[in-house]
XYZ file of C-alpha atoms in Angstrom:
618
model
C -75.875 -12.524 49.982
C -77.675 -12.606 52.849
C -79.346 -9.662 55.024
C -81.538 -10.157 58.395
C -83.321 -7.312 59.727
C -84.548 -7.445 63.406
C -87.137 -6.122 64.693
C -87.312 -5.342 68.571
C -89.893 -4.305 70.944
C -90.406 -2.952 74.130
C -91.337 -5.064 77.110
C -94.006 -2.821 78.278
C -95.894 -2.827 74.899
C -96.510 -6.775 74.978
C -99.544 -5.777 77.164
C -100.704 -7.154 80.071
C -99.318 -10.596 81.001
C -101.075 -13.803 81.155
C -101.840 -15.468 84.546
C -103.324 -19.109 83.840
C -105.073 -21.542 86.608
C -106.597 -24.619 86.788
C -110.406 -24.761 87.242
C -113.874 -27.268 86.393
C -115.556 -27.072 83.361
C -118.094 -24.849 83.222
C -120.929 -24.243 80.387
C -121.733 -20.733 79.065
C -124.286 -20.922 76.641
C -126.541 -23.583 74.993
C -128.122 -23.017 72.116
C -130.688 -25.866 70.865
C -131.641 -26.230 67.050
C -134.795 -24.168 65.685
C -136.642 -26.425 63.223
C -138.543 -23.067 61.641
C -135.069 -21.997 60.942
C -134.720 -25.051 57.733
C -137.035 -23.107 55.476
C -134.651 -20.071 55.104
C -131.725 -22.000 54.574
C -130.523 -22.186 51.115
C -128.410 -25.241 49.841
C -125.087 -25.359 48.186
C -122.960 -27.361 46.378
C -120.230 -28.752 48.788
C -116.899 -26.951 48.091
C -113.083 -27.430 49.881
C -110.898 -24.867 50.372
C -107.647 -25.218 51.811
C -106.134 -22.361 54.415
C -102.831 -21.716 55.970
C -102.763 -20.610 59.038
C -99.637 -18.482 59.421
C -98.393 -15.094 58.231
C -97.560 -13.816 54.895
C -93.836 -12.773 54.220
C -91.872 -11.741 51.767
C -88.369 -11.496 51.145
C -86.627 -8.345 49.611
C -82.486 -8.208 48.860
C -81.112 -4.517 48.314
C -77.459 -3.545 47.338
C -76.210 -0.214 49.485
C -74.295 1.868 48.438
C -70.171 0.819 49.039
C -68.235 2.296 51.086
C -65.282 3.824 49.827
C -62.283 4.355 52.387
C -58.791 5.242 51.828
C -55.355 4.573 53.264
C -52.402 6.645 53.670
C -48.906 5.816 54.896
C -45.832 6.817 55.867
C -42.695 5.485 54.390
C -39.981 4.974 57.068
C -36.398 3.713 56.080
C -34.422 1.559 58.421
C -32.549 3.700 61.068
C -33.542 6.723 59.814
C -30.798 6.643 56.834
C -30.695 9.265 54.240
C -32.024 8.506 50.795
C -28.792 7.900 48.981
C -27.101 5.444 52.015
C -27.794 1.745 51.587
C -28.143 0.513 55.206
C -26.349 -2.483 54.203
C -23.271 -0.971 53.073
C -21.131 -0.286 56.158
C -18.333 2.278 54.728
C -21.593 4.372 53.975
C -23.102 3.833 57.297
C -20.051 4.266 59.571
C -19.331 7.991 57.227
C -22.514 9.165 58.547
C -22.850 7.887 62.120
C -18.922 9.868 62.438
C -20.900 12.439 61.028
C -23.572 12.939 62.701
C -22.002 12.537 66.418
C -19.935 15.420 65.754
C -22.695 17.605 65.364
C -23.700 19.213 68.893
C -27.271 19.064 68.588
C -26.690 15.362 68.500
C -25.364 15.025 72.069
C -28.109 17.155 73.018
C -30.427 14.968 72.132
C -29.078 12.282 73.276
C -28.810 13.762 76.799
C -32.523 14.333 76.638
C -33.716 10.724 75.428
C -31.317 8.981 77.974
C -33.493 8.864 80.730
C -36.628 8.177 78.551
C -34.722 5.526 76.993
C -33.769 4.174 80.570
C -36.725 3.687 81.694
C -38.227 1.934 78.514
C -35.038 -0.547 79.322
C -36.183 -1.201 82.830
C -39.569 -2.185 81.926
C -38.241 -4.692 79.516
C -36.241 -6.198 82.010
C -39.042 -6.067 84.744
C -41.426 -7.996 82.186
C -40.140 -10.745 79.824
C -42.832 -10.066 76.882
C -40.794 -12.486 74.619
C -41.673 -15.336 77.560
C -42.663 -19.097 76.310
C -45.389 -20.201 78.844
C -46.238 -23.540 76.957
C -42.865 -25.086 76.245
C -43.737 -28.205 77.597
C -46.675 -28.697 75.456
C -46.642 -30.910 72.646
C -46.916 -29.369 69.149
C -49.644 -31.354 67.239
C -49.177 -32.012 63.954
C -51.554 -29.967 61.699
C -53.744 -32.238 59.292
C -52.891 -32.360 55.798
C -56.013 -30.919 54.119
C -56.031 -31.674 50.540
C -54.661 -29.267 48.276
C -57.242 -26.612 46.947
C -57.120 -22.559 45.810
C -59.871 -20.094 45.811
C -60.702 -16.910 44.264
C -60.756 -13.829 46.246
C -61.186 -10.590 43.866
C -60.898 -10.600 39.884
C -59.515 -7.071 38.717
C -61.299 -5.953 35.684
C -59.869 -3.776 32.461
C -61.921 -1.104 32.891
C -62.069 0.645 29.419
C -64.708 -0.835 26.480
C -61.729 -2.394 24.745
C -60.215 -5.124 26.356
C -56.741 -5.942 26.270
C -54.588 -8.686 27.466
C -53.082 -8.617 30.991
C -48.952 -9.243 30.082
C -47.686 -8.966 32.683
C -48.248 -8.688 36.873
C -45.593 -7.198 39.317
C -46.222 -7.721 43.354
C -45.399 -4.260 45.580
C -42.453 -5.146 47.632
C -43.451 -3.647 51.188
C -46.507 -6.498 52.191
C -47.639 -7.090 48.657
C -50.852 -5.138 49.413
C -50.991 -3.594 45.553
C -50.638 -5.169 42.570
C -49.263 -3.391 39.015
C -50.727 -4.567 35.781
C -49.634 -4.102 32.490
C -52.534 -4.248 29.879
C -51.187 -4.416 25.808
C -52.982 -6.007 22.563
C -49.827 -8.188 21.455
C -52.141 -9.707 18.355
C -50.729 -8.801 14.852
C -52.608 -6.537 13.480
C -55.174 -6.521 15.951
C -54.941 -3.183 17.891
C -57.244 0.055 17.003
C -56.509 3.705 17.631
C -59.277 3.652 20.166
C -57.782 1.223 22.397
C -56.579 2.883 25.630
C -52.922 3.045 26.622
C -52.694 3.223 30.523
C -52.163 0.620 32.802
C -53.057 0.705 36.451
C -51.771 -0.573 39.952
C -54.748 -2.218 42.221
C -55.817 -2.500 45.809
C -56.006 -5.746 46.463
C -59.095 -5.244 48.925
C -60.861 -2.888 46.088
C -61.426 -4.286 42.613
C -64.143 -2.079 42.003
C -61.757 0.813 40.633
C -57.550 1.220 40.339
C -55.816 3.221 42.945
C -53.981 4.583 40.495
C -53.490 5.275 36.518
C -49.734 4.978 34.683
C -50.266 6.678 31.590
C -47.259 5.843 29.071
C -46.577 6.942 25.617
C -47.153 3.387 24.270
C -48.758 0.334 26.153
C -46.632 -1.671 28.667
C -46.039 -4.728 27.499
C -43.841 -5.396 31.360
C -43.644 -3.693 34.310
C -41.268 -4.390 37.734
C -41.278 -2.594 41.051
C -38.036 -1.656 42.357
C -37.488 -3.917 45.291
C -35.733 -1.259 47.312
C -38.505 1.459 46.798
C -42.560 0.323 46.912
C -43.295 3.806 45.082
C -40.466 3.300 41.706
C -41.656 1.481 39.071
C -39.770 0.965 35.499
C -42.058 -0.630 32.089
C -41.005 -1.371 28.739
C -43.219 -0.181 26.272
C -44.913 -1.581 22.847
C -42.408 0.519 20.752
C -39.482 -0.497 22.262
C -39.065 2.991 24.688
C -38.393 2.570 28.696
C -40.670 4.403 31.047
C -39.767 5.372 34.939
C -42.373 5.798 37.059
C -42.238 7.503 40.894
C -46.056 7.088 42.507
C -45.074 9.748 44.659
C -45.119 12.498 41.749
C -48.006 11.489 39.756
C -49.310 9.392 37.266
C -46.834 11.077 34.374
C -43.458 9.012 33.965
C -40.598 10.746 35.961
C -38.119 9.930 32.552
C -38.400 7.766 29.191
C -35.572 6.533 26.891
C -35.895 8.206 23.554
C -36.612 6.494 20.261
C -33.228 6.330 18.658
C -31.611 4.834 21.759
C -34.505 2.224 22.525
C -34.997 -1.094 21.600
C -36.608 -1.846 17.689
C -39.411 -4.537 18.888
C -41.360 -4.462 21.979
C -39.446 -5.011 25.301
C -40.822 -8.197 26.722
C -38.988 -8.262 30.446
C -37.469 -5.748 32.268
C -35.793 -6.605 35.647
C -34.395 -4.094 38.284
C -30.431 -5.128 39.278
C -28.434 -5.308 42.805
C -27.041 -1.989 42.578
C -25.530 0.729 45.662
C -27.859 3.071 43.943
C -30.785 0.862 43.615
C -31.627 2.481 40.319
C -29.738 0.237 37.602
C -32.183 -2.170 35.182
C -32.435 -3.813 31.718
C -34.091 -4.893 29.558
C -34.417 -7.566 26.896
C -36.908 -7.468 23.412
C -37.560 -9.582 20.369
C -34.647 -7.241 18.583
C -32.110 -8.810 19.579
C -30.626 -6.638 22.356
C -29.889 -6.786 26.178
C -29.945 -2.876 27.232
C -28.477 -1.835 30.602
C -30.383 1.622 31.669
C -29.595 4.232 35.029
C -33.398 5.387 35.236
C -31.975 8.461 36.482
C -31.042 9.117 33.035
C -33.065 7.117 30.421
C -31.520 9.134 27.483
C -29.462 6.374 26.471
C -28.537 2.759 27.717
C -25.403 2.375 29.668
C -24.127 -0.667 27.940
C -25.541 -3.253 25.419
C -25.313 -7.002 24.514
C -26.156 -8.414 21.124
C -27.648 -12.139 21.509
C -25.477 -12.972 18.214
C -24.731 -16.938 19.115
C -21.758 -17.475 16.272
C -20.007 -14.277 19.601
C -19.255 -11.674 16.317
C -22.048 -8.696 17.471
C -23.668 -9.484 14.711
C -27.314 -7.913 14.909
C -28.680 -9.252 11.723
C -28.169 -12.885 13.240
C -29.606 -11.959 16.586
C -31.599 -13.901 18.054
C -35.068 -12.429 19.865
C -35.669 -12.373 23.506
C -38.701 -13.146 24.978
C -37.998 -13.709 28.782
C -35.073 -12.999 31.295
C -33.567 -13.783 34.389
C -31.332 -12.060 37.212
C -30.276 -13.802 41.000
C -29.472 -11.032 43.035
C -27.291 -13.371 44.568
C -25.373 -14.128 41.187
C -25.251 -10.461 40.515
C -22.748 -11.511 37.197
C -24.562 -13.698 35.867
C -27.620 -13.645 33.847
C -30.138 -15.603 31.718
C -32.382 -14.812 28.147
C -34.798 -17.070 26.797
C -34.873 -16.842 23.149
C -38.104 -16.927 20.334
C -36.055 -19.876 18.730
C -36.369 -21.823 21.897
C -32.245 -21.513 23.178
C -31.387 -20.337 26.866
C -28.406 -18.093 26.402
C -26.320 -18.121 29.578
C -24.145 -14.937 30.044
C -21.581 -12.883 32.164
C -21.714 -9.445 32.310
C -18.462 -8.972 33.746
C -16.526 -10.413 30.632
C -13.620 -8.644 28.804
C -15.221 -8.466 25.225
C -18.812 -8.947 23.932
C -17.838 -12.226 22.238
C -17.028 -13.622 26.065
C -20.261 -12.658 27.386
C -21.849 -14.996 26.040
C -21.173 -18.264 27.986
C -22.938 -21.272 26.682
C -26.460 -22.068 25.669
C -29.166 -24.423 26.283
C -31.270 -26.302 23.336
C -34.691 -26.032 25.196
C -37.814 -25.926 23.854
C -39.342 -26.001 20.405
C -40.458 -22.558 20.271
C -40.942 -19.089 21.593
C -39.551 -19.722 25.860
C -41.630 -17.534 27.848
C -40.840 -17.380 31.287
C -37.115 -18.452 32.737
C -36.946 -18.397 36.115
C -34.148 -19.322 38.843
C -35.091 -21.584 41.706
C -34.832 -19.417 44.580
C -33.309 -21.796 47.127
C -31.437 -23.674 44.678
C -29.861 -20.922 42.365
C -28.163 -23.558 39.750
C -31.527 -25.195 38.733
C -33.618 -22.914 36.741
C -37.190 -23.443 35.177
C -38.347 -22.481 31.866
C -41.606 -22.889 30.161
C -42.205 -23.377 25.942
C -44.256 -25.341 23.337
C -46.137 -27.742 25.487
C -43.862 -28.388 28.308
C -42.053 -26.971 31.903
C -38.596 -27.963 32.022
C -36.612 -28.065 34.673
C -32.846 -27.927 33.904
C -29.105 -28.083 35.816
C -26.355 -25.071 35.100
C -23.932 -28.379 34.466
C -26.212 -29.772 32.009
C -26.397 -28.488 28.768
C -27.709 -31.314 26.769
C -31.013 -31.903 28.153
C -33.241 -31.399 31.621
C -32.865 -33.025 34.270
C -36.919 -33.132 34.795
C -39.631 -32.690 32.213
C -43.866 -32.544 32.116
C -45.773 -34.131 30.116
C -46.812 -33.069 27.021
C -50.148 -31.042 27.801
C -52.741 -30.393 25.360
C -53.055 -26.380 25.547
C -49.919 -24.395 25.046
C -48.247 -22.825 28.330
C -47.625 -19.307 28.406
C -45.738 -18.659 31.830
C -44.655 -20.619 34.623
C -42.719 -19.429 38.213
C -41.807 -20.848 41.249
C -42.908 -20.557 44.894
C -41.072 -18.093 47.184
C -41.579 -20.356 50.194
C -41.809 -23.536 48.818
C -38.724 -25.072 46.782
C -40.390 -27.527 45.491
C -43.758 -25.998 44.110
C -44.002 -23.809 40.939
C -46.923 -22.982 39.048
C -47.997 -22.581 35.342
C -50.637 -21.414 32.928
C -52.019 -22.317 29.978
C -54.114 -21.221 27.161
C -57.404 -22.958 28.016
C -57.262 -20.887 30.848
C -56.216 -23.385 33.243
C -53.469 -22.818 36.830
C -51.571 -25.895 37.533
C -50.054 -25.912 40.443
C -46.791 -28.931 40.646
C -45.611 -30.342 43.784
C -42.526 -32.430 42.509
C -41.906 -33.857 45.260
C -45.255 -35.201 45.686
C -46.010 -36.200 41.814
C -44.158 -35.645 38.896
C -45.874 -36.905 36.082
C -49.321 -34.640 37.303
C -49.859 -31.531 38.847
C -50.786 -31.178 42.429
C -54.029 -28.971 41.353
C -55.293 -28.132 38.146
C -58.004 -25.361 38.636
C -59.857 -23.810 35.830
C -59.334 -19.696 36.442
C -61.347 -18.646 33.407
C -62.947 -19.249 29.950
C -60.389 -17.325 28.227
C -56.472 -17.806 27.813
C -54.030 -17.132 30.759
C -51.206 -15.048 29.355
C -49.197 -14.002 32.757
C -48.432 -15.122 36.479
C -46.902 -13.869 39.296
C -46.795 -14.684 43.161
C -47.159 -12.965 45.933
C -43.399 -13.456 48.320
C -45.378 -14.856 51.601
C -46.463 -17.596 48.451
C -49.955 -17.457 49.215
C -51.974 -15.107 47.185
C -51.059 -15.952 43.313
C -52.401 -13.715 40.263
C -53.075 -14.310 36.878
C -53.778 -12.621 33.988
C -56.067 -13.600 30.980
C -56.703 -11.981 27.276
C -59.522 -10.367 28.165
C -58.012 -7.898 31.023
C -58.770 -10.015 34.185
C -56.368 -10.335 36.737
C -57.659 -12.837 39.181
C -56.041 -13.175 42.301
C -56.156 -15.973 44.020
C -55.511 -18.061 47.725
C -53.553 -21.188 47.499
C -54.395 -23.301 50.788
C -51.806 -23.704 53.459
C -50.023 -26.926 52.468
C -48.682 -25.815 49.005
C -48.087 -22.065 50.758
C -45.842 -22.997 53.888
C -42.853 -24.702 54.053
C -42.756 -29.004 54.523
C -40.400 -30.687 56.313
C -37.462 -31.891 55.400
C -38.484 -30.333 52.017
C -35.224 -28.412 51.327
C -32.688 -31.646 51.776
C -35.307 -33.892 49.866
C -35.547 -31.734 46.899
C -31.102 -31.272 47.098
C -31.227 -35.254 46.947
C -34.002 -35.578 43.697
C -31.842 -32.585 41.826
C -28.317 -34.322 42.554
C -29.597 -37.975 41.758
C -31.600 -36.677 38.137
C -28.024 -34.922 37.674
C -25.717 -38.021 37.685
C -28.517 -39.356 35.755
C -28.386 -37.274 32.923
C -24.365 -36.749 33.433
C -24.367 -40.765 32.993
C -26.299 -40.485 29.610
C -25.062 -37.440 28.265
C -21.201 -39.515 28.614
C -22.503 -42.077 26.397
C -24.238 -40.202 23.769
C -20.902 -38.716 23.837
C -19.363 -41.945 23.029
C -21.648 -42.779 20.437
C -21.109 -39.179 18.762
C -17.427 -39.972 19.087
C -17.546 -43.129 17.196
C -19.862 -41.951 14.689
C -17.244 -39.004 13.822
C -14.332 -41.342 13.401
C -16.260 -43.453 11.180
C -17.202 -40.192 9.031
C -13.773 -39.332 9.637
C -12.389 -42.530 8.039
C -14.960 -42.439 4.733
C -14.328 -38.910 4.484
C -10.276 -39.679 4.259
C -10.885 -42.725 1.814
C -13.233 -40.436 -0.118
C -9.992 -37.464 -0.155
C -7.760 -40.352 -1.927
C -9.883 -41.424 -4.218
C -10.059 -37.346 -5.563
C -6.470 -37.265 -5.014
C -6.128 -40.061 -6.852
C -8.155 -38.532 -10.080
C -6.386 -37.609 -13.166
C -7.069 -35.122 -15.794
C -9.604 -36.427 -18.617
C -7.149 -36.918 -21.352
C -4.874 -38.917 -19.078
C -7.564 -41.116 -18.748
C -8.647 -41.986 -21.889
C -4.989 -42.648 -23.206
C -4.668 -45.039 -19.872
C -7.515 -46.602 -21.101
C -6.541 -46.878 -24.630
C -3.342 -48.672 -24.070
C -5.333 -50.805 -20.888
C -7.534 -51.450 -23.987
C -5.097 -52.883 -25.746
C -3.169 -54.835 -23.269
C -6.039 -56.684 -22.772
C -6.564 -57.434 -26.344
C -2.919 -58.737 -26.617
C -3.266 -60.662 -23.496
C -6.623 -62.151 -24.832
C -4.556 -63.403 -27.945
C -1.843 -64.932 -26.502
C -3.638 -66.695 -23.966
C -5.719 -68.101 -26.673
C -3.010 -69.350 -28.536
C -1.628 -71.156 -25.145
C -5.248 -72.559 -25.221
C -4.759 -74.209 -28.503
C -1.385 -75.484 -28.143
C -2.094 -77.136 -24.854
C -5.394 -78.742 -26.567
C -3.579 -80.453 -28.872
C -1.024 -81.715 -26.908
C -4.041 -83.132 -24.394
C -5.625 -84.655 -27.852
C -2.162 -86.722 -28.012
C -2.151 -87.945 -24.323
C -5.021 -88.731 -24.339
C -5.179 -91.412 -27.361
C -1.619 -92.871 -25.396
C -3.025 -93.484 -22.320
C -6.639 -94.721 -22.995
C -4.305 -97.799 -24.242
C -2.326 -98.040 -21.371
C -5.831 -97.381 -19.529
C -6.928 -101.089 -20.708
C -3.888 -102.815 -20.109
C -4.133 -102.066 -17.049
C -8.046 -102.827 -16.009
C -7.078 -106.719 -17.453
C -4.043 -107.130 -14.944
C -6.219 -106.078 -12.260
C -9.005 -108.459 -13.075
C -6.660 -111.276 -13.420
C -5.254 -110.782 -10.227
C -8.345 -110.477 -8.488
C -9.028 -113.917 -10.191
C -6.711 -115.480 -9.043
C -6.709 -114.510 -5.142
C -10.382 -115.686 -5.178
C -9.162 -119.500 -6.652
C -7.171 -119.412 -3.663
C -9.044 -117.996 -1.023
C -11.522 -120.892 -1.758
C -8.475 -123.721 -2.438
C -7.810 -122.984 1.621
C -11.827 -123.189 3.066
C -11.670 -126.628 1.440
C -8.296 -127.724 3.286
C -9.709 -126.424 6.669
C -12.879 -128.219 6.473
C -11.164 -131.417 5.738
C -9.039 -130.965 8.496
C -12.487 -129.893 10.977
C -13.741 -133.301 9.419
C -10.412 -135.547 10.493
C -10.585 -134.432 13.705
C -14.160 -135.254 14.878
């Protein structure tokens, strides 16, 4: 930090000014050397000392005093609507504009604003304020800078016991306050001095909360309502849901009560797309979806047991630890399990057993964050074990795209609200990635290092540039993400439709011919397991099959007898032959000789003819 003072003078206490001339050299005094002088002199030792000619300064730093200011607002709904009337609904609207132009001091009024109305009209048609007086100018391409965050305020837990920040939720009108949860999640870990409130922040002022939400049991999640900056609704430590209204204190407005609450801590709570605006639920480790009116918290509305053999089971459940609504698939909706399944689900389904739609083998453990992407609704993201996944609603075998194995174990991930293709995640060596996948896929885009500590929770601002995180020790630090992962690329949206339908076909390609394989492989267990039924069919009793092989016994042994009397009939008869033809044998062999004998005498009678008859004629 650095503070300047200046100091200032008059002009007319410089003195008198200066008025220099040239002029000769001129001599003033002359003083000549006094030998009588030498005696009083006493000598020294020669010495050197060094001297600075300039001024002494010091520097001195002091800290004032802050100043504190404080902003109040009015909250102003569109068209001047009452409370209960969506805006967007237009039976409600057209009810209450026939309504109100019944009335008579409506035309009144109306009478009176005409002409103040009128003239606001001309001057917008006398001056275009909307004009473009550069269209004919280039637009130059802005530089890509590379990509780079920084930190702009850290949000301390201010009580002696820290506690982990779990989870973060972004005020919907401008995102100028920030709602933290703060919980000790650790088994076994929490004391009866740790504190139990949470607070919501001014972004601009981390030096102390704005406000205080004091529940019955620590938040463990807390969501604004996105229709209403001052609602708030948390799920609690001990299962209960709190409603909160800024506007009436720091008290909850209503709670759910014990016996109609969740068992195990409630780990997400989203608000729904409702006329009302005042329908949520809730997921927790218990097994249960709860759907809750936070007008009356007494009991839930409706329930959903996340049972995946469809029989309501509770005793099979399986835990929730993360959740997921689209407000524009207001039917559908998405848990992320402790065993590491994605359960998809339909709310609007006949019986409980339907609701459950199909499921997604994800992750090796605990999935803790599950999160639609916002431009493309059927591609969702969900973070477990050591990896981000991202998967396809058609795909149910595996994801479509996958990081690499890190080394520290991710705790929550979400995507950007501007940018399709950018989402972010945290891990436990307290380390933001930030993932551009259409830039690289293998890396992230930027890897900063937030904190010492583990990073338990993340959340984005909706303009996508301010991002907090939360660690273990109660810091939320909020920080700026530079303008090229924050504003939207070109091209970007059409690119990213291309890379999510080509990885589709590619995994629809392999996931046909592992089918194939599995195919083949059950009709060959299919055949052993049908040779294996015939051989048990074929199975007798155990006295059946020693008399079968008693009398196989003895077969054999008959057989064995006979065939070796054959054998010794047959040898004789061979003995017999053969004395009768080793005769004939010889008789033979002498024949042959003597005819060879005699074919030789003459072969060699007719050489001597010919060469008696060579000899004649020469």
């Amino acid at each position: 930090m650095e503070i300047v003072h200046v100091y200032s003078k008059l002009r007319s206490e410089f003195g008198r000014q200066c008025l220099f001339s040239d002029r000769p050299a001129e001599l003033l005094l002359d003083l000549p050397p006094d030998p009588s002088l030498t005696l009083s002199f006493i000598q020294k030792s020669p010495r050197d000392q060094a001297v600075q000619a300039c001024w002494e300064t010091s520097e001195h730093q002091v800290n004032t005093e802050r100043f504190e200011t404080t902003s109040c607002g009015i909250n102003h709904m569109e068209g001047g609507w009452p409370k209960d009337i969506n805006p967007a609904e237009m039976e409600q609207t057209i009810r209450v504009r026939k309504k109100v132009e019944k009335d008579e001091s409506f035309i009144n009024s109306v009478l009176q604003l005409g002409s103040v109305m009128e003239h606001c009209i001309r001057q917008n048609n006398a001056v275009d304020i909307y004009q473009e007086c550069f269209e004919d100018e280039e637009v130059v391409e802005e530089i890509q800078e590379p990509p780079s965050a920084k930190t702009v305020n850290i949000f301390r837990d201010p009580n002696e016991i820290k506690r982990t920040v779990t989870s973060l939720s972004w005020q919907p009108d401008g995102g100028r306050k920030l709602a933290v949860a703060y919980s000790c999640l650790e088994f076994q870990k929490s004391s009866k001095d740790i504190s139990l409130d949470s607070y919501i922040w001014d972004i601009e002022n981390p030096n102390r909360p704005e406000m205080m939400l004091k529940p019955t049991s620590p938040l463990v999640c807390l969501d604004y309502n996105p229709k209403d900056s001052h609602t708030l609704v948390g799920g609690s430590y001990n299962g209960q849901i709190a409603f909160w209204d800024t506007r009436k204190g720091n008290q909850p407005v209503e709670f759910s009560s014990l016996e109609h609450s969740h068992r195990d801590p409630v780990y997400k709570i989203i608000w729904l797309q409702s006329k009302t605006g005042t329908d949520a639920f809730s997921a927790s480790t218990d097994g249960q979806v709860l759907w809750w009116d936070v007008r009356k918290l007494a009991e839930p509305t409706e329930c959903l047991v996340l049972d995946p053999s469809r029989e309501g089971n509770l005793d099979q459940a399986l835990g929730a630890t993360s959740l997921e609504f689209e407000p524009t698939m207001p039917t559908k909706f998405m848990v992320g399990t402790e065993q590491g399944l994605v359960i998809s689900c339909n709310r609007k389904a006949k019986t409980p057993a339907e609701k459950i739609v199909c499921t997604y083998d994800s992750h090796h453990g605990p999935i803790y964050a599950l999160q639609r992407n916002p431009f493309f609704p059927k591609n969702f993201l969900t973070v477990g074990d050591w990896t981000a996944r991202i998967w396809s609603e058609d795909i149910k075998e595996s994801s479509i795209m996958c990081t690499k194995y890190q080394m520290s174990y991710l705790t929550d991930a979400c995507w950007s609200p501007v940018r399709p293709s950018v989402f972010f995640t945290v891990k436990m060596d307290g380390v933001l990635d930030v993932w551009d996948i259409l830039f690289k896929q293998s890396d992230p885009t930027l890897s900063l290092k937030v904190c010492d500590n583990s990073l338990y929770s993340l959340s984005v601002q909706d303009n996508g540039r301010l991002v907090a995180c939360g660690s273990q020790l109660g810091e939320a630090t909020l920080l700026e993400i530079c303008s090229g992962l924050s504003n939207l690329q070109k091209n970007e949206k059409s690119l990213l439709a291309a890379m999510f339908e080509r990885e589709s076909k590619r995994e629809k390609i392999l996931e046909a011919r592992q089918r194939e394989v599995r195919l083949k492989e059950r009709s060959r267990s299919e055949q052993s397991r049908e040779e294996e039924a015939g051989r048990e069919e074929g199975e007798e009793d155990p006295k059946q099959l020693i008399a079968r092989a008693e009398s196989d016994f003895y077969s054999l042994v008959e057989a064995e007898v006979k065939r070796r009397e054959k054998k010794d009939e047959v040898m004789k008869v061979r003995r017999k032959k053969k004395s009768f033809s080793f005769g004939s044998f010889n008789s033979v062999l002498t024949a042959f000789w003597s005819f060879i004998f005699q074919e030789k005498d003459i072969c060699e009678e007719k050489d001597v003819k010919d060469e008696e008859q060579r000899g004649t004629s020469e």
